[in-house]
Amino acid sequence: MQPRPPVVGIFGHIDHGKSTLLDYIRKSNVVEKEVGGITQHISAYEVTRPDGRKITFLDTPGHEAFIGVRTKGADAADIAVLVVSGEDGVKPQTLEVYKHIQEASLPFIVAVSKMDKTNADLDRTKQNLAENNIYVEGYGGDISCVPLSAKTGSRVDELLDMIILQADVLGLKADPEAPGSGIIIESKLDPKRGISVVAVIKNGTVRKGMFAASSGAVTPLRYLLDAEGKQVEELSFSSPIQIIGWNTLPLSGREFKTFLKKDEAQEYAEAFAEKGRTLSTDSQGPTLESEGSTILPLIIKADTAGSLEAAESQITKFSRERIVPKIILSGVGPVSEHDVKSAISTPGTLVLGFHTKVDPAAAALAERSDVIISLFDLIYELADKVKALLEEKEPRIEVEEVSGKAKVLKLFSTDKDKQVLGARVLEGKIGVGAYVRIIRREAEIGKGHVRELQQAKVKTSEVLEGSEFGGLIEGKLEIAPGDVLEAVVKIVK
């Protein structure tokens, strides 16, 4: 057994500087490459310190839709860095990722970011953390806290030193001679390379010529790619690795193992396929209960399994009273001709693509068939579109609302089905032409219509709360003093 470099998850609220921090550490420019400046994939990066020691970082999305992706990041990490803005303090997503860190029993370090900003206040942020039961050193606890600026690089080295120290305390070890195994953190369908995954090796060494297996999926290791996409002969523990050529899409968050023989890899894959569903490149989405509701059928395609999971979780939140979204087909990869044909077979289906493209044949068929395909690069834009569609397509119904109530004070005359009476408006208003319910002893006993209204012997179109009035009510039931008239209007919702 040899010391193993730590795998570190970077967690925190959206826009609190996670990617900018990693950006500085890697001396790259990931933030500008990410659409909208927010991380929408879990990514793994390896950095080497001046003393030769390595650290692998996982950058996790901050948007609420990516809860499942962040959970997988926590499962794959040895140490967590909880990034909290020195300007904004603790936010809802800060607490949500803190919960994941606790559930995974991860030791963690708090990095207070954006300390270069004039509004940043370290003491206020520490106090805010303590108010949410996160106790850093000097504020009732022993959690290490490093104030830093990812923009200027101030005290970032101190954070890295703290991570190495934490790793030494944990005593992380692995066997370099063992067949490589680790955690799959992302999987996707590459049009040129086929199904590929990004994983982190947690033990052993992965070598070309071996076979990799995970939940229901296998692949021969004909060539390996490191985190930067360069071909390598082998990679050892804690290194990110890209494995290409799987026979089906492996599940993110699951373990992968490598074997010398294909039969052994197949046996392992089949054993674990029985325990969890395999995710094909086109699979049936979650079924929603929809009795008494209209269905909005959707087909969802995304670039990776994590993106697909996030999109599905967002969409299923947006059910309205009379309409629910139903994902009839979902998968990883570009929108295909098969997707469009599926939309044609279920009239009213919309095709949504997240971080993915449309095959030319699919685009041509969609245009001929009037199938709408909408593509999105940001999760909240996709969510807004689904909410708008549900609102637009929700069936309208006519409902009754009480616009006013009046108490009958005196009955002046009755002529067949017409009655002249005096009353006082208790609340709201009563208008000419209004439909009224006649209430006696809190029970409805009949119905009628307001044909005429007078105030001070002058005709009027409506009377307001507190006013006394005379009215001509048309209805079959004889109204008595003490009855309450409820004016009802019909509106379309």
CSV table of C-alpha atoms in Angstrom, one decimal:
chain,number,residue,atom,x,y,z
A,1,MET,CA,0.0,0.0,0.0
A,2,GLN,CA,1.2,3.5,-0.9
A,3,PRO,CA,0.0,7.0,0.1
A,4,ARG,CA,-2.9,8.0,-2.2
A,5,PRO,CA,-3.4,11.7,-3.4
A,6,PRO,CA,-6.7,13.1,-2.1
A,7,VAL,CA,-9.8,13.5,-4.2
A,8,VAL,CA,-11.4,16.9,-3.3
A,9,GLY,CA,-15.0,18.0,-4.0
A,10,ILE,CA,-15.6,21.7,-4.4
A,11,PHE,CA,-19.1,22.5,-3.2
A,12,GLY,CA,-21.1,25.6,-2.6
A,13,HIS,CA,-23.9,27.9,-3.7
A,14,ILE,CA,-24.1,29.0,-7.3
A,15,ASP,CA,-21.9,32.1,-8.1
A,16,HIS,CA,-19.9,31.8,-4.9
A,17,GLY,CA,-16.7,31.3,-6.8
A,18,LYS,CA,-16.2,27.5,-6.9
A,19,SER,CA,-15.2,27.4,-10.6
A,20,THR,CA,-13.1,30.6,-10.3
A,21,LEU,CA,-11.2,29.0,-7.5
A,22,LEU,CA,-10.5,25.9,-9.5
A,23,ASP,CA,-9.7,28.1,-12.4
A,24,TYR,CA,-6.9,29.8,-10.5
A,25,ILE,CA,-5.6,26.5,-9.2
A,26,ARG,CA,-5.5,25.1,-12.7
A,27,LYS,CA,-4.4,28.4,-14.3
A,28,SER,CA,-7.0,27.8,-17.0
A,29,ASN,CA,-10.3,29.6,-17.9
A,30,VAL,CA,-13.1,27.2,-17.3
A,31,VAL,CA,-15.6,29.8,-16.2
A,32,GLU,CA,-15.7,31.6,-19.5
A,33,LYS,CA,-16.2,28.3,-21.3
A,34,GLU,CA,-19.2,27.4,-19.2
A,35,VAL,CA,-22.4,28.7,-20.6
A,36,GLY,CA,-23.7,31.6,-18.5
A,37,GLY,CA,-20.7,31.3,-16.2
A,38,ILE,CA,-22.2,28.4,-14.2
A,39,THR,CA,-20.9,24.9,-13.9
A,40,GLN,CA,-23.4,22.4,-15.4
A,41,HIS,CA,-21.3,19.3,-15.4
A,42,ILE,CA,-19.3,17.6,-12.8
A,43,SER,CA,-15.7,17.7,-13.9
A,44,ALA,CA,-12.5,16.2,-12.6
A,45,TYR,CA,-9.1,17.9,-12.7
A,46,GLU,CA,-5.6,16.9,-11.4
A,47,VAL,CA,-3.1,19.4,-10.2
A,48,THR,CA,0.5,18.9,-9.1
A,49,ARG,CA,2.0,20.9,-6.2
A,50,PRO,CA,5.6,22.3,-6.4
A,51,ASP,CA,6.7,19.5,-4.1
A,52,GLY,CA,5.3,16.9,-6.6
A,53,ARG,CA,2.2,16.0,-4.5
A,54,LYS,CA,-1.0,15.7,-6.5
A,55,ILE,CA,-4.6,16.7,-5.7
A,56,THR,CA,-7.6,15.7,-7.8
A,57,PHE,CA,-10.5,18.2,-7.8
A,58,LEU,CA,-14.2,17.7,-8.6
A,59,ASP,CA,-16.0,20.8,-9.6
A,60,THR,CA,-19.8,20.3,-9.0
A,61,PRO,CA,-22.7,22.4,-10.3
A,62,GLY,CA,-24.3,24.9,-7.9
A,63,HIS,CA,-27.8,25.1,-9.4
A,64,GLU,CA,-30.5,23.4,-7.4
A,65,ALA,CA,-31.4,21.1,-10.4
A,66,PHE,CA,-28.1,19.3,-10.0
A,67,ILE,CA,-28.7,17.9,-6.5
A,68,GLY,CA,-28.1,14.3,-7.8
A,69,VAL,CA,-24.9,15.3,-9.5
A,70,ARG,CA,-23.5,17.0,-6.4
A,71,THR,CA,-24.4,13.9,-4.3
A,72,LYS,CA,-22.3,11.8,-6.7
A,73,GLY,CA,-19.4,14.3,-6.3
A,74,ALA,CA,-19.6,13.9,-2.5
A,75,ASP,CA,-19.6,10.1,-2.8
A,76,ALA,CA,-16.5,10.2,-5.0
A,77,ALA,CA,-14.5,12.7,-2.8
A,78,ASP,CA,-12.2,12.1,0.2
A,79,ILE,CA,-12.3,15.7,1.4
A,80,ALA,CA,-14.7,18.5,0.7
A,81,VAL,CA,-14.1,22.3,0.3
A,82,LEU,CA,-17.3,24.2,1.2
A,83,VAL,CA,-17.0,27.6,-0.6
A,84,VAL,CA,-19.0,30.4,1.0
A,85,SER,CA,-18.9,34.0,-0.4
A,86,GLY,CA,-17.5,36.6,2.0
A,87,GLU,CA,-20.1,39.0,0.5
A,88,ASP,CA,-23.3,36.9,0.6
A,89,GLY,CA,-22.7,34.4,3.4
A,90,VAL,CA,-24.7,31.2,3.8
A,91,LYS,CA,-27.3,30.6,1.1
A,92,PRO,CA,-29.9,27.8,0.8
A,93,GLN,CA,-27.7,25.8,-1.6
A,94,THR,CA,-24.8,26.2,0.9
A,95,LEU,CA,-26.9,24.3,3.5
A,96,GLU,CA,-28.0,21.8,1.0
A,97,VAL,CA,-24.5,20.8,-0.1
A,98,TYR,CA,-23.4,20.9,3.6
A,99,LYS,CA,-26.1,18.2,4.2
A,100,HIS,CA,-24.5,16.1,1.4
A,101,ILE,CA,-21.1,16.5,3.0
A,102,GLN,CA,-22.5,15.4,6.3
A,103,GLU,CA,-24.3,12.4,4.8
A,104,ALA,CA,-21.1,11.3,3.1
A,105,SER,CA,-19.2,11.7,6.4
A,106,LEU,CA,-16.6,13.9,4.5
A,107,PRO,CA,-14.0,15.9,6.4
A,108,PHE,CA,-14.2,19.4,5.0
A,109,ILE,CA,-12.6,22.8,5.0
A,110,VAL,CA,-14.5,26.1,4.6
A,111,ALA,CA,-13.1,28.5,2.0
A,112,VAL,CA,-14.5,32.0,2.4
A,113,SER,CA,-14.2,33.4,-1.2
A,114,LYS,CA,-14.4,36.9,-2.7
A,115,MET,CA,-12.3,38.5,0.1
A,116,ASP,CA,-11.0,41.0,-2.5
A,117,LYS,CA,-14.5,42.6,-2.6
A,118,THR,CA,-15.1,45.7,-0.6
A,119,ASN,CA,-18.3,44.2,0.9
A,120,ALA,CA,-16.6,41.1,2.1
A,121,ASP,CA,-16.8,40.6,5.8
A,122,LEU,CA,-15.0,37.5,7.3
A,123,ASP,CA,-16.4,37.9,10.8
A,124,ARG,CA,-19.9,38.3,9.6
A,125,THR,CA,-19.5,35.2,7.4
A,126,LYS,CA,-18.1,33.1,10.3
A,127,GLN,CA,-21.0,34.3,12.5
A,128,ASN,CA,-23.5,33.4,9.7
A,129,LEU,CA,-21.9,29.9,9.5
A,130,ALA,CA,-22.2,29.5,13.2
A,131,GLU,CA,-25.9,30.5,13.1
A,132,ASN,CA,-26.4,27.6,10.7
A,133,ASN,CA,-24.5,25.1,12.9
A,134,ILE,CA,-21.2,25.2,10.9
A,135,TYR,CA,-18.7,26.0,13.6
A,136,VAL,CA,-15.2,27.1,12.3
A,137,GLU,CA,-12.1,27.6,14.4
A,138,GLY,CA,-12.5,30.6,16.7
A,139,TYR,CA,-16.3,30.4,16.4
A,140,GLY,CA,-17.1,27.5,18.6
A,141,GLY,CA,-15.7,24.7,16.5
A,142,ASP,CA,-12.6,23.0,14.9
A,143,ILE,CA,-13.4,23.2,11.2
A,144,SER,CA,-10.6,24.8,9.3
A,145,CYS,CA,-11.5,28.1,7.6
A,146,VAL,CA,-9.4,29.8,4.9
A,147,PRO,CA,-10.3,33.4,3.7
A,148,LEU,CA,-9.1,33.8,0.1
A,149,SER,CA,-9.6,35.5,-3.2
A,150,ALA,CA,-9.8,33.2,-6.3
A,151,LYS,CA,-9.6,36.3,-8.5
A,152,THR,CA,-6.2,37.5,-7.1
A,153,GLY,CA,-5.0,34.1,-5.8
A,154,SER,CA,-4.6,35.5,-2.2
A,155,ARG,CA,-4.2,32.6,0.3
A,156,VAL,CA,-5.1,29.9,-2.3
A,157,ASP,CA,-1.8,28.2,-1.5
A,158,GLU,CA,-2.8,28.1,2.1
A,159,LEU,CA,-6.0,26.2,1.2
A,160,LEU,CA,-3.9,23.7,-0.8
A,161,ASP,CA,-1.6,23.2,2.1
A,162,MET,CA,-4.6,22.6,4.4
A,163,ILE,CA,-5.9,20.0,1.9
A,164,ILE,CA,-2.6,18.1,1.9
A,165,LEU,CA,-2.5,18.3,5.8
A,166,GLN,CA,-6.0,16.9,6.0
A,167,ALA,CA,-5.0,14.1,3.6
A,168,ASP,CA,-2.0,13.2,5.8
A,169,VAL,CA,-4.3,13.0,8.8
A,170,LEU,CA,-6.7,10.7,6.9
A,171,GLY,CA,-3.8,8.5,5.9
A,172,LEU,CA,-5.2,7.7,2.5
A,173,LYS,CA,-3.5,4.6,0.9
A,174,ALA,CA,-4.0,2.4,-2.1
A,175,ASP,CA,-2.4,-0.6,-3.8
A,176,PRO,CA,-0.7,0.4,-7.2
A,177,GLU,CA,-0.5,-3.3,-8.2
A,178,ALA,CA,-4.2,-4.0,-7.9
A,179,PRO,CA,-6.5,-3.8,-11.0
A,180,GLY,CA,-7.8,-0.3,-11.2
A,181,SER,CA,-11.2,0.6,-9.7
A,182,GLY,CA,-13.0,3.8,-8.9
A,183,ILE,CA,-16.2,5.9,-9.2
A,184,ILE,CA,-17.9,7.0,-12.4
A,185,ILE,CA,-18.8,10.7,-12.0
A,186,GLU,CA,-20.2,11.4,-15.5
A,187,SER,CA,-21.2,9.5,-18.6
A,188,LYS,CA,-22.1,10.7,-22.1
A,189,LEU,CA,-22.6,9.8,-25.7
A,190,ASP,CA,-20.0,11.2,-27.9
A,191,PRO,CA,-21.1,11.2,-31.6
A,192,LYS,CA,-17.5,10.4,-32.7
A,193,ARG,CA,-16.2,8.2,-29.9
A,194,GLY,CA,-19.4,6.5,-28.7
A,195,ILE,CA,-20.3,6.1,-25.0
A,196,SER,CA,-17.6,7.6,-22.7
A,197,VAL,CA,-17.3,8.2,-19.0
A,198,VAL,CA,-15.3,10.4,-16.7
A,199,ALA,CA,-14.2,8.6,-13.6
A,200,VAL,CA,-11.8,8.9,-10.7
A,201,ILE,CA,-9.6,5.9,-9.8
A,202,LYS,CA,-9.7,5.2,-6.1
A,203,ASN,CA,-7.4,2.1,-6.0
A,204,GLY,CA,-5.0,0.2,-8.2
A,205,THR,CA,-3.9,1.0,-11.8
A,206,VAL,CA,-5.9,1.1,-15.0
A,207,ARG,CA,-3.9,-0.2,-18.0
A,208,LYS,CA,-4.5,-0.5,-21.7
A,209,GLY,CA,-5.5,-4.0,-22.8
A,210,MET,CA,-7.7,-4.6,-19.7
A,211,PHE,CA,-11.5,-4.6,-19.6
A,212,ALA,CA,-13.6,-2.2,-17.6
A,213,ALA,CA,-17.1,-3.1,-16.1
A,214,SER,CA,-19.8,-1.2,-14.2
A,215,SER,CA,-23.5,-1.4,-13.7
A,216,GLY,CA,-24.6,-3.5,-16.7
A,217,ALA,CA,-21.9,-2.0,-19.0
A,218,VAL,CA,-18.5,-3.2,-20.2
A,219,THR,CA,-15.7,-1.9,-22.5
A,220,PRO,CA,-12.3,-3.1,-23.7
A,221,LEU,CA,-9.6,-0.6,-22.8
A,222,ARG,CA,-8.2,-0.1,-26.2
A,223,TYR,CA,-7.0,3.4,-25.3
A,224,LEU,CA,-7.1,5.6,-22.2
A,225,LEU,CA,-7.4,9.4,-21.9
A,226,ASP,CA,-6.3,11.5,-18.9
A,227,ALA,CA,-8.2,14.5,-17.6
A,228,GLU,CA,-6.8,16.7,-20.3
A,229,GLY,CA,-7.9,14.3,-23.1
A,230,LYS,CA,-4.4,13.0,-23.8
A,231,GLN,CA,-3.8,9.4,-24.6
A,232,VAL,CA,-1.9,7.4,-21.9
A,233,GLU,CA,-0.8,3.8,-21.4
A,234,GLU,CA,-1.9,3.6,-17.8
A,235,LEU,CA,-3.3,5.8,-14.9
A,236,SER,CA,-3.1,5.1,-11.2
A,237,PHE,CA,-5.2,5.9,-8.1
A,238,SER,CA,-6.8,9.4,-7.6
A,239,SER,CA,-6.3,10.3,-11.2
A,240,PRO,CA,-9.3,11.3,-13.3
A,241,ILE,CA,-9.7,9.1,-16.3
A,242,GLN,CA,-11.8,9.0,-19.5
A,243,ILE,CA,-12.9,5.6,-20.6
A,244,ILE,CA,-14.4,5.2,-24.0
A,245,GLY,CA,-16.3,2.6,-26.0
A,246,TRP,CA,-18.9,1.2,-23.5
A,247,ASN,CA,-21.6,-1.1,-24.9
A,248,THR,CA,-24.3,0.8,-22.9
A,249,LEU,CA,-24.3,4.0,-20.8
A,250,PRO,CA,-23.1,3.2,-17.3
A,251,LEU,CA,-24.8,4.8,-14.3
A,252,SER,CA,-23.1,7.9,-12.8
A,253,GLY,CA,-22.1,7.4,-9.2
A,254,ARG,CA,-21.5,3.7,-9.6
A,255,GLU,CA,-18.2,1.8,-9.1
A,256,PHE,CA,-16.2,0.6,-12.0
A,257,LYS,CA,-13.6,-2.2,-11.9
A,258,THR,CA,-11.0,-3.5,-14.4
A,259,PHE,CA,-10.3,-7.1,-15.3
A,260,LEU,CA,-7.7,-9.0,-17.3
A,261,LYS,CA,-10.4,-11.2,-18.9
A,262,LYS,CA,-13.5,-10.1,-20.8
A,263,ASP,CA,-15.6,-12.9,-19.2
A,264,GLU,CA,-14.8,-11.7,-15.7
A,265,ALA,CA,-15.8,-8.1,-16.7
A,266,GLN,CA,-19.0,-9.4,-18.2
A,267,GLU,CA,-19.9,-11.4,-15.2
A,268,TYR,CA,-19.3,-8.4,-12.9
A,269,ALA,CA,-21.4,-6.1,-15.1
A,270,GLU,CA,-24.3,-8.5,-15.2
A,271,ALA,CA,-24.2,-9.1,-11.4
A,272,PHE,CA,-24.5,-5.4,-10.8
A,273,ALA,CA,-27.1,-4.8,-13.6
A,274,GLU,CA,-29.5,-7.0,-11.6
A,275,LYS,CA,-29.2,-4.5,-8.6
A,276,GLY,CA,-29.8,-1.3,-10.5
A,277,ARG,CA,-31.3,-0.2,-13.8
A,278,THR,CA,-29.0,0.3,-16.8
A,279,LEU,CA,-29.4,3.6,-18.6
A,280,SER,CA,-29.5,3.2,-22.3
A,281,THR,CA,-29.0,6.1,-24.7
A,282,ASP,CA,-32.8,6.2,-25.2
A,283,SER,CA,-34.9,5.1,-22.2
A,284,GLN,CA,-38.4,5.6,-20.9
A,285,GLY,CA,-38.6,8.5,-18.5
A,286,PRO,CA,-40.3,8.5,-15.2
A,287,THR,CA,-44.1,7.9,-15.2
A,288,LEU,CA,-46.3,10.5,-13.6
A,289,GLU,CA,-49.7,9.9,-12.0
A,290,SER,CA,-52.1,11.9,-14.1
A,291,GLU,CA,-55.7,10.8,-13.3
A,292,GLY,CA,-58.1,13.7,-14.1
A,293,SER,CA,-55.3,15.8,-15.5
A,294,THR,CA,-54.2,16.7,-19.0
A,295,ILE,CA,-50.7,15.4,-20.1
A,296,LEU,CA,-48.0,17.5,-21.6
A,297,PRO,CA,-45.9,14.8,-23.4
A,298,LEU,CA,-42.1,15.6,-23.5
A,299,ILE,CA,-39.0,14.0,-25.1
A,300,ILE,CA,-35.8,15.0,-23.3
A,301,LYS,CA,-32.3,14.6,-24.7
A,302,ALA,CA,-29.1,15.8,-23.0
A,303,ASP,CA,-25.4,15.5,-23.5
A,304,THR,CA,-24.6,13.6,-20.3
A,305,ALA,CA,-26.3,11.3,-17.8
A,306,GLY,CA,-25.9,14.0,-15.1
A,307,SER,CA,-27.5,16.7,-17.3
A,308,LEU,CA,-30.4,14.4,-18.2
A,309,GLU,CA,-31.0,13.6,-14.5
A,310,ALA,CA,-31.0,17.3,-13.7
A,311,ALA,CA,-33.4,18.1,-16.5
A,312,GLU,CA,-35.8,15.3,-15.5
A,313,SER,CA,-35.8,16.3,-11.9
A,314,GLN,CA,-36.6,20.0,-12.8
A,315,ILE,CA,-39.4,19.0,-15.2
A,316,THR,CA,-41.2,16.7,-12.7
A,317,LYS,CA,-41.4,19.6,-10.2
A,318,PHE,CA,-43.7,21.7,-12.4
A,319,SER,CA,-47.0,19.8,-12.3
A,320,ARG,CA,-50.0,22.1,-12.3
A,321,GLU,CA,-53.5,21.4,-11.0
A,322,ARG,CA,-55.0,20.4,-14.4
A,323,ILE,CA,-51.9,19.5,-16.4
A,324,VAL,CA,-48.7,17.5,-15.7
A,325,PRO,CA,-45.6,17.0,-17.7
A,326,LYS,CA,-44.9,13.4,-18.7
A,327,ILE,CA,-41.5,12.4,-20.1
A,328,ILE,CA,-42.4,9.7,-22.6
A,329,LEU,CA,-38.8,9.3,-23.8
A,330,SER,CA,-35.4,10.4,-22.6
A,331,GLY,CA,-31.8,9.7,-23.4
A,332,VAL,CA,-28.2,10.9,-23.8
A,333,GLY,CA,-27.0,12.2,-27.1
A,334,PRO,CA,-28.2,14.4,-29.9
A,335,VAL,CA,-31.9,14.7,-30.9
A,336,SER,CA,-32.4,11.8,-33.4
A,337,GLU,CA,-34.8,10.9,-36.1
A,338,HIS,CA,-36.2,8.2,-33.8
A,339,ASP,CA,-37.0,11.0,-31.2
A,340,VAL,CA,-38.9,13.0,-33.8
A,341,LYS,CA,-40.8,9.9,-35.0
A,342,SER,CA,-41.8,9.2,-31.3
A,343,ALA,CA,-43.0,12.8,-31.1
A,344,ILE,CA,-45.1,12.3,-34.2
A,345,SER,CA,-46.7,9.2,-32.8
A,346,THR,CA,-47.8,11.1,-29.7
A,347,PRO,CA,-49.5,14.3,-30.9
A,348,GLY,CA,-48.7,17.4,-28.9
A,349,THR,CA,-45.2,16.1,-27.9
A,350,LEU,CA,-42.4,18.7,-27.5
A,351,VAL,CA,-38.8,17.7,-27.9
A,352,LEU,CA,-36.4,19.4,-25.5
A,353,GLY,CA,-32.6,19.3,-25.8
A,354,PHE,CA,-30.2,20.3,-23.0
A,355,HIS,CA,-26.6,20.9,-23.9
A,356,THR,CA,-27.0,18.8,-27.1
A,357,LYS,CA,-27.6,19.2,-30.8
A,358,VAL,CA,-30.1,18.0,-33.4
A,359,ASP,CA,-29.2,15.5,-36.1
A,360,PRO,CA,-29.7,16.9,-39.6
A,361,ALA,CA,-32.2,14.1,-40.5
A,362,ALA,CA,-34.1,14.8,-37.3
A,363,ALA,CA,-34.3,18.5,-38.0
A,364,ALA,CA,-35.6,17.9,-41.6
A,365,LEU,CA,-38.2,15.5,-40.4
A,366,ALA,CA,-39.3,17.8,-37.5
A,367,GLU,CA,-39.8,20.7,-40.0
A,368,ARG,CA,-41.9,18.6,-42.3
A,369,SER,CA,-44.0,17.2,-39.5
A,370,ASP,CA,-44.4,20.4,-37.4
A,371,VAL,CA,-42.7,18.9,-34.4
A,372,ILE,CA,-41.2,21.6,-32.2
A,373,ILE,CA,-37.6,21.1,-31.0
A,374,SER,CA,-36.3,23.5,-28.4
A,375,LEU,CA,-32.6,23.5,-27.4
A,376,PHE,CA,-31.2,25.0,-24.2
A,377,ASP,CA,-27.7,25.6,-22.8
A,378,LEU,CA,-28.8,26.7,-19.3
A,379,ILE,CA,-30.9,24.6,-16.9
A,380,TYR,CA,-33.0,27.5,-15.7
A,381,GLU,CA,-34.0,28.5,-19.3
A,382,LEU,CA,-35.2,24.9,-19.8
A,383,ALA,CA,-37.1,25.1,-16.5
A,384,ASP,CA,-38.7,28.5,-17.5
A,385,LYS,CA,-39.8,27.1,-20.9
A,386,VAL,CA,-41.5,24.1,-19.3
A,387,LYS,CA,-43.3,26.3,-16.8
A,388,ALA,CA,-44.5,28.6,-19.5
A,389,LEU,CA,-45.7,25.6,-21.7
A,390,LEU,CA,-47.7,24.2,-18.8
A,391,GLU,CA,-49.3,27.5,-18.1
A,392,GLU,CA,-50.1,28.0,-21.7
A,393,LYS,CA,-51.5,24.6,-22.3
A,394,GLU,CA,-53.4,24.1,-19.0
A,395,PRO,CA,-57.1,23.5,-19.8
A,396,ARG,CA,-59.3,26.6,-18.9
A,397,ILE,CA,-62.3,26.0,-16.7
A,398,GLU,CA,-65.2,28.2,-15.7
A,399,VAL,CA,-65.4,28.7,-11.9
A,400,GLU,CA,-67.8,30.7,-9.7
A,401,GLU,CA,-66.6,33.3,-7.4
A,402,VAL,CA,-68.6,35.3,-4.8
A,403,SER,CA,-68.3,39.0,-5.6
A,404,GLY,CA,-70.6,40.3,-2.8
A,405,LYS,CA,-73.1,39.5,-0.1
A,406,ALA,CA,-76.2,41.4,1.0
A,407,LYS,CA,-78.7,40.8,3.8
A,408,VAL,CA,-82.4,41.1,3.0
A,409,LEU,CA,-84.0,43.7,5.4
A,410,LYS,CA,-87.6,43.9,4.0
A,411,LEU,CA,-89.8,42.3,1.3
A,412,PHE,CA,-92.0,45.0,-0.4
A,413,SER,CA,-93.9,43.1,-3.0
A,414,THR,CA,-94.1,39.8,-5.0
A,415,ASP,CA,-95.4,39.5,-8.5
A,416,LYS,CA,-95.2,35.9,-9.9
A,417,ASP,CA,-91.4,35.2,-9.9
A,418,LYS,CA,-90.4,38.8,-9.4
A,419,GLN,CA,-89.8,40.3,-5.9
A,420,VAL,CA,-89.0,43.8,-4.8
A,421,LEU,CA,-87.0,44.0,-1.6
A,422,GLY,CA,-84.7,46.2,0.5
A,423,ALA,CA,-81.3,45.0,1.6
A,424,ARG,CA,-77.8,46.1,2.8
A,425,VAL,CA,-74.5,45.0,1.2
A,426,LEU,CA,-72.4,43.1,3.8
A,427,GLU,CA,-69.3,42.8,1.7
A,428,GLY,CA,-68.0,43.2,-1.8
A,429,LYS,CA,-70.6,44.5,-4.3
A,430,ILE,CA,-73.9,43.6,-6.0
A,431,GLY,CA,-74.4,44.4,-9.7
A,432,VAL,CA,-77.3,44.4,-12.1
A,433,GLY,CA,-77.5,41.1,-14.0
A,434,ALA,CA,-75.6,39.3,-11.3
A,435,TYR,CA,-76.6,35.7,-10.5
A,436,VAL,CA,-77.4,35.3,-6.8
A,437,ARG,CA,-77.6,32.3,-4.4
A,438,ILE,CA,-80.2,32.7,-1.7
A,439,ILE,CA,-78.8,31.6,1.7
A,440,ARG,CA,-81.1,30.9,4.6
A,441,ARG,CA,-79.7,29.6,8.0
A,442,GLU,CA,-76.3,29.0,6.2
A,443,ALA,CA,-77.8,26.7,3.6
A,444,GLU,CA,-78.5,27.5,-0.1
A,445,ILE,CA,-82.3,27.3,-0.7
A,446,GLY,CA,-82.6,28.8,-4.2
A,447,LYS,CA,-81.2,31.0,-7.0
A,448,GLY,CA,-82.1,34.2,-8.7
A,449,HIS,CA,-81.0,37.1,-10.9
A,450,VAL,CA,-80.7,40.8,-10.1
A,451,ARG,CA,-82.8,42.6,-12.7
A,452,GLU,CA,-82.8,46.2,-11.2
A,453,LEU,CA,-81.1,48.2,-8.4
A,454,GLN,CA,-82.0,51.5,-6.9
A,455,GLN,CA,-80.3,53.7,-4.3
A,456,ALA,CA,-82.3,56.6,-2.9
A,457,LYS,CA,-85.0,55.8,-5.6
A,458,VAL,CA,-82.3,56.4,-8.3
A,459,LYS,CA,-81.5,53.5,-10.6
A,460,THR,CA,-77.8,52.3,-10.4
A,461,SER,CA,-75.7,49.5,-12.0
A,462,GLU,CA,-74.1,48.4,-8.7
A,463,VAL,CA,-74.1,48.9,-5.0
A,464,LEU,CA,-71.0,48.7,-2.7
A,465,GLU,CA,-70.3,47.4,0.8
A,466,GLY,CA,-72.2,49.2,3.6
A,467,SER,CA,-74.9,50.6,1.2
A,468,GLU,CA,-78.6,50.0,1.6
A,469,PHE,CA,-80.6,49.5,-1.7
A,470,GLY,CA,-83.8,48.4,-3.3
A,471,GLY,CA,-83.7,45.6,-5.7
A,472,LEU,CA,-85.8,43.6,-8.2
A,473,ILE,CA,-84.9,40.0,-7.9
A,474,GLU,CA,-86.2,37.4,-10.4
A,475,GLY,CA,-86.4,33.8,-9.0
A,476,LYS,CA,-88.9,31.1,-8.2
A,477,LEU,CA,-88.3,31.0,-4.5
A,478,GLU,CA,-90.0,33.5,-2.2
A,479,ILE,CA,-87.3,35.5,-0.4
A,480,ALA,CA,-87.7,36.4,3.3
A,481,PRO,CA,-86.2,39.1,5.5
A,482,GLY,CA,-82.9,37.8,7.1
A,483,ASP,CA,-82.0,35.8,4.0
A,484,VAL,CA,-78.5,36.5,2.5
A,485,LEU,CA,-78.0,37.0,-1.2
A,486,GLU,CA,-74.6,35.9,-2.5
A,487,ALA,CA,-73.7,37.5,-5.9
A,488,VAL,CA,-71.7,35.1,-8.0
A,489,VAL,CA,-69.7,35.8,-11.1
A,490,LYS,CA,-68.3,33.2,-13.5
A,491,ILE,CA,-64.7,33.6,-14.5
A,492,VAL,CA,-62.4,31.4,-16.7
A,493,LYS,CA,-59.2,30.2,-15.1
